[in-house]
């Protein structure tokens, strides 16, 4: 490596021999690090070439010289105020249940454990959460009516959170998958079609029931066509003109949702002889190959009244974050999804990555790409690190 640096004209150094390094045409470089008076120069390793300084009007390294200077010219910053913390809730027992594929993340037991976790987040400046309930199997149906049960786990959690922390921003997920016995975001016909307009009727009821429970922002993650406008009209009709919509605008059919589906046991179920259940969500979530299509979704969401547009997953889709940033004046959110969290945790557990540095870099890159808001399971940990904790 040292040799490669010295070889300024790009010739191959001769292996194993420092002195035999041949550098054509740059006389100075062939000299050892001995000054003209024959003494070894101080402060540089012996062997450092003596060269004529380059005549450079621009040297970008000047602006990187110290942490003070770097901090003063830094283009983006990350703050706990940017984070939305996803929380998984269950009520199968009074204990938190660890999620195997998301080390450090639990399904929180409904009640005090939820309050404690959110209180901890708030103590680090994270004041926004998104609620994901785990529905017991016996409450799941093909039409997912539990989604708009006024006393469902999701609705009760929203009420609990707003009663405990009136100024907390509570986001919800609008989609049928946690309540659907087929494991899809919409109602599945016997032929295996995810019914669009019929599903939207129930999504509207779900969003209204969440608003009634006190939700501040409802977030349709289902990718049905026209759902943002329909939800907006339903909310307004019921008097919830102040409830916002954060739309999953560009949500891709991604392998990175695996751990989330473990957390909620919400993956598509196997089909039966008389009912074909698609094994994936590719007929409604976007194709990972597509970029222009995100513009089409963004235009629709904006016209239908979305307040915030989201891109999901995060790290492999930064180009789409940038695209929405430049296509629309709306705030842009990005979802650093369960699989991205799992990858970082797994590498950190093996000592293969410095977790803190890798995570804060990921958050910074989301901001650089143009995201205002970041949904991340690292919300509390990253905020601790930002506050200077180890
Ligand atoms: C439900 C939903 C999913 C996620 C958020 N909302 C799963 C899916 O679409 O299958 C994934 C979040 C994550 O992986 O962290 N529609």
CSV table of N, CA, C and O and ligand atoms in Angstrom, one decimal, residues 86 88 102 132 173-178 183 185 219-222 248 251-252 254 256-261 264 266-268 281 284-285 312 335-340 377, ligand 1:
chain,number,residue,atom,x,y,z
A,86,UNK,N,-40.9,2.8,15.5
A,86,UNK,CA,-41.9,1.8,15.4
A,86,UNK,C,-42.0,1.0,16.7
A,86,UNK,O,-40.9,0.7,17.3
A,88,UNK,N,-43.9,-2.5,18.5
A,88,UNK,CA,-44.7,-3.7,18.4
A,88,UNK,C,-45.4,-3.9,19.7
A,88,UNK,O,-44.7,-3.9,20.7
A,102,UNK,N,-34.7,-9.6,15.3
A,102,UNK,CA,-34.5,-8.2,15.5
A,102,UNK,C,-33.9,-8.0,16.9
A,102,UNK,O,-34.5,-7.5,17.8
A,132,UNK,N,-47.6,-0.8,15.8
A,132,UNK,CA,-47.9,-2.1,15.1
A,132,UNK,C,-48.4,-3.2,16.1
A,132,UNK,O,-47.6,-3.7,16.9
A,173,UNK,N,-50.4,2.4,11.4
A,173,UNK,CA,-50.3,1.7,10.1
A,173,UNK,C,-51.7,1.4,9.6
A,173,UNK,O,-52.5,0.8,10.3
A,174,UNK,N,-52.0,1.7,8.3
A,174,UNK,CA,-53.3,1.4,7.7
A,174,UNK,C,-53.0,0.4,6.7
A,174,UNK,O,-52.4,0.6,5.6
A,175,UNK,N,-53.4,-0.9,6.9
A,175,UNK,CA,-53.3,-2.0,6.0
A,175,UNK,C,-53.9,-3.2,6.8
A,175,UNK,O,-54.0,-3.2,8.0
A,176,UNK,N,-54.4,-4.2,6.0
A,176,UNK,CA,-55.1,-5.3,6.7
A,176,UNK,C,-54.2,-6.4,7.1
A,176,UNK,O,-54.7,-7.3,7.9
A,177,UNK,N,-53.0,-6.5,6.7
A,177,UNK,CA,-52.2,-7.7,6.9
A,177,UNK,C,-52.1,-8.2,8.4
A,177,UNK,O,-52.1,-9.4,8.6
A,178,UNK,N,-52.0,-7.3,9.4
A,178,UNK,CA,-51.9,-7.9,10.8
A,178,UNK,C,-53.2,-8.6,11.2
A,178,UNK,O,-53.2,-9.3,12.2
A,183,UNK,N,-52.9,-13.1,5.4
A,183,UNK,CA,-51.6,-12.5,5.4
A,183,UNK,C,-51.3,-11.5,4.4
A,183,UNK,O,-50.2,-11.2,4.0
A,185,UNK,N,-52.3,-7.5,2.6
A,185,UNK,CA,-52.7,-6.1,3.0
A,185,UNK,C,-54.1,-5.8,2.6
A,185,UNK,O,-54.7,-4.8,3.1
A,219,UNK,N,-51.1,6.1,8.4
A,219,UNK,CA,-50.1,5.9,7.4
A,219,UNK,C,-50.5,4.6,6.6
A,219,UNK,O,-50.2,3.5,7.0
A,220,UNK,N,-51.2,4.8,5.5
A,220,UNK,CA,-51.5,3.7,4.6
A,220,UNK,C,-50.3,3.0,4.0
A,220,UNK,O,-49.5,3.7,3.3
A,221,UNK,N,-50.1,1.8,4.4
A,221,UNK,CA,-48.9,1.0,3.9
A,221,UNK,C,-49.3,-0.1,2.9
A,221,UNK,O,-48.5,-0.9,2.5
A,222,UNK,N,-50.6,-0.1,2.5
A,222,UNK,CA,-51.2,-1.2,1.8
A,222,UNK,C,-50.9,-1.1,0.3
A,222,UNK,O,-51.0,-2.2,-0.4
A,248,UNK,N,-47.4,5.7,2.4
A,248,UNK,CA,-46.3,4.9,1.9
A,248,UNK,C,-46.4,5.0,0.4
A,248,UNK,O,-47.1,4.2,-0.3
A,251,UNK,N,-43.6,2.1,-1.9
A,251,UNK,CA,-43.3,1.0,-1.0
A,251,UNK,C,-43.0,-0.2,-2.0
A,251,UNK,O,-43.9,-0.6,-2.8
A,252,UNK,N,-41.9,-0.8,-1.9
A,252,UNK,CA,-41.4,-1.8,-2.8
A,252,UNK,C,-41.7,-3.2,-2.2
A,252,UNK,O,-41.7,-3.4,-1.0
A,254,UNK,N,-40.3,-6.0,-1.1
A,254,UNK,CA,-38.9,-6.2,-0.7
A,254,UNK,C,-38.7,-7.4,0.2
A,254,UNK,O,-39.6,-7.7,1.1
A,256,UNK,N,-36.6,-7.3,2.4
A,256,UNK,CA,-36.1,-6.7,3.7
A,256,UNK,C,-37.2,-6.6,4.8
A,256,UNK,O,-36.9,-6.0,5.8
A,257,UNK,N,-38.4,-7.0,4.5
A,257,UNK,CA,-39.5,-6.9,5.5
A,257,UNK,C,-39.6,-8.2,6.3
A,257,UNK,O,-40.4,-8.3,7.1
A,258,UNK,N,-38.7,-9.2,6.0
A,258,UNK,CA,-38.8,-10.5,6.6
A,258,UNK,C,-38.9,-10.5,8.1
A,258,UNK,O,-39.9,-11.0,8.7
A,259,UNK,N,-38.0,-9.8,8.9
A,259,UNK,CA,-38.1,-9.8,10.3
A,259,UNK,C,-39.4,-9.2,10.9
A,259,UNK,O,-39.9,-9.6,11.9
A,260,UNK,N,-39.9,-8.1,10.2
A,260,UNK,CA,-41.1,-7.5,10.6
A,260,UNK,C,-42.3,-8.5,10.5
A,260,UNK,O,-43.1,-8.6,11.4
A,261,UNK,N,-42.3,-9.3,9.5
A,261,UNK,CA,-43.4,-10.3,9.3
A,261,UNK,C,-43.2,-11.4,10.4
A,261,UNK,O,-44.2,-11.9,10.9
A,264,UNK,N,-44.8,-9.9,13.7
A,264,UNK,CA,-46.2,-9.8,13.8
A,264,UNK,C,-46.9,-11.1,13.2
A,264,UNK,O,-48.1,-11.2,13.2
A,266,UNK,N,-47.2,-12.0,10.3
A,266,UNK,CA,-48.1,-11.5,9.3
A,266,UNK,C,-47.8,-11.8,7.8
A,266,UNK,O,-48.3,-11.2,6.9
A,267,UNK,N,-46.9,-12.8,7.6
A,267,UNK,CA,-46.5,-13.1,6.2
A,267,UNK,C,-47.7,-13.8,5.5
A,267,UNK,O,-48.5,-14.4,6.1
A,268,UNK,N,-47.7,-13.7,4.2
A,268,UNK,CA,-48.8,-14.4,3.4
A,268,UNK,C,-48.8,-15.9,3.8
A,268,UNK,O,-47.8,-16.5,3.9
A,281,UNK,N,-46.2,-10.1,-2.3
A,281,UNK,CA,-47.1,-8.9,-2.4
A,281,UNK,C,-46.8,-8.1,-3.7
A,281,UNK,O,-47.1,-6.9,-3.8
A,284,UNK,N,-49.2,-5.6,-5.6
A,284,UNK,CA,-49.6,-4.2,-5.1
A,284,UNK,C,-48.3,-3.4,-4.7
A,284,UNK,O,-48.3,-2.2,-4.9
A,285,UNK,N,-47.3,-4.1,-4.1
A,285,UNK,CA,-46.1,-3.3,-3.8
A,285,UNK,C,-45.3,-3.2,-5.0
A,285,UNK,O,-45.4,-4.0,-5.9
A,312,UNK,N,-39.8,3.3,1.0
A,312,UNK,CA,-39.6,2.1,1.9
A,312,UNK,C,-39.2,0.9,1.0
A,312,UNK,O,-39.9,0.7,0.0
A,335,UNK,N,-38.2,4.7,5.5
A,335,UNK,CA,-38.4,3.6,6.5
A,335,UNK,C,-37.1,2.8,6.4
A,335,UNK,O,-36.9,2.1,5.4
A,336,UNK,N,-36.3,2.9,7.5
A,336,UNK,CA,-35.2,2.0,7.6
A,336,UNK,C,-35.7,0.7,8.2
A,336,UNK,O,-36.0,0.6,9.4
A,337,UNK,N,-36.0,-0.3,7.3
A,337,UNK,CA,-36.9,-1.4,7.7
A,337,UNK,C,-36.2,-2.5,8.5
A,337,UNK,O,-35.0,-2.5,8.7
A,338,UNK,N,-37.0,-3.4,8.9
A,338,UNK,CA,-36.6,-4.5,9.8
A,338,UNK,C,-35.4,-5.2,9.3
A,338,UNK,O,-34.4,-5.5,10.1
A,339,UNK,N,-35.3,-5.5,8.0
A,339,UNK,CA,-34.2,-6.3,7.5
A,339,UNK,C,-32.9,-5.5,7.5
A,339,UNK,O,-31.8,-6.1,7.7
A,340,UNK,N,-33.0,-4.2,7.3
A,340,UNK,CA,-31.8,-3.3,7.4
A,340,UNK,C,-31.3,-3.3,8.8
A,340,UNK,O,-30.1,-3.3,9.1
A,377,UNK,N,-35.9,1.4,13.9
A,377,UNK,CA,-35.9,0.7,15.1
A,377,UNK,C,-34.7,1.1,16.0
A,377,UNK,O,-34.6,0.7,17.1
B,1,LIG,C1,-47.7,-3.7,6.7
B,1,LIG,C2,-46.3,-3.3,6.9
B,1,LIG,C3,-45.1,-4.0,6.6
B,1,LIG,C4,-44.1,-3.2,7.1
B,1,LIG,C5,-44.6,-2.0,7.6
B,1,LIG,N1,-46.0,-2.1,7.4
B,1,LIG,C6,-44.8,-5.3,6.1
B,1,LIG,C7,-45.2,-5.7,4.7
B,1,LIG,O1,-45.6,-4.8,3.9
B,1,LIG,O2,-45.2,-6.9,4.4
B,1,LIG,C8,-42.6,-3.5,7.1
B,1,LIG,C9,-41.8,-2.8,8.1
B,1,LIG,C10,-40.4,-3.4,8.3
B,1,LIG,O3,-40.0,-4.4,7.6
B,1,LIG,O4,-39.7,-2.9,9.2
B,1,LIG,N2,-48.3,-3.5,5.5
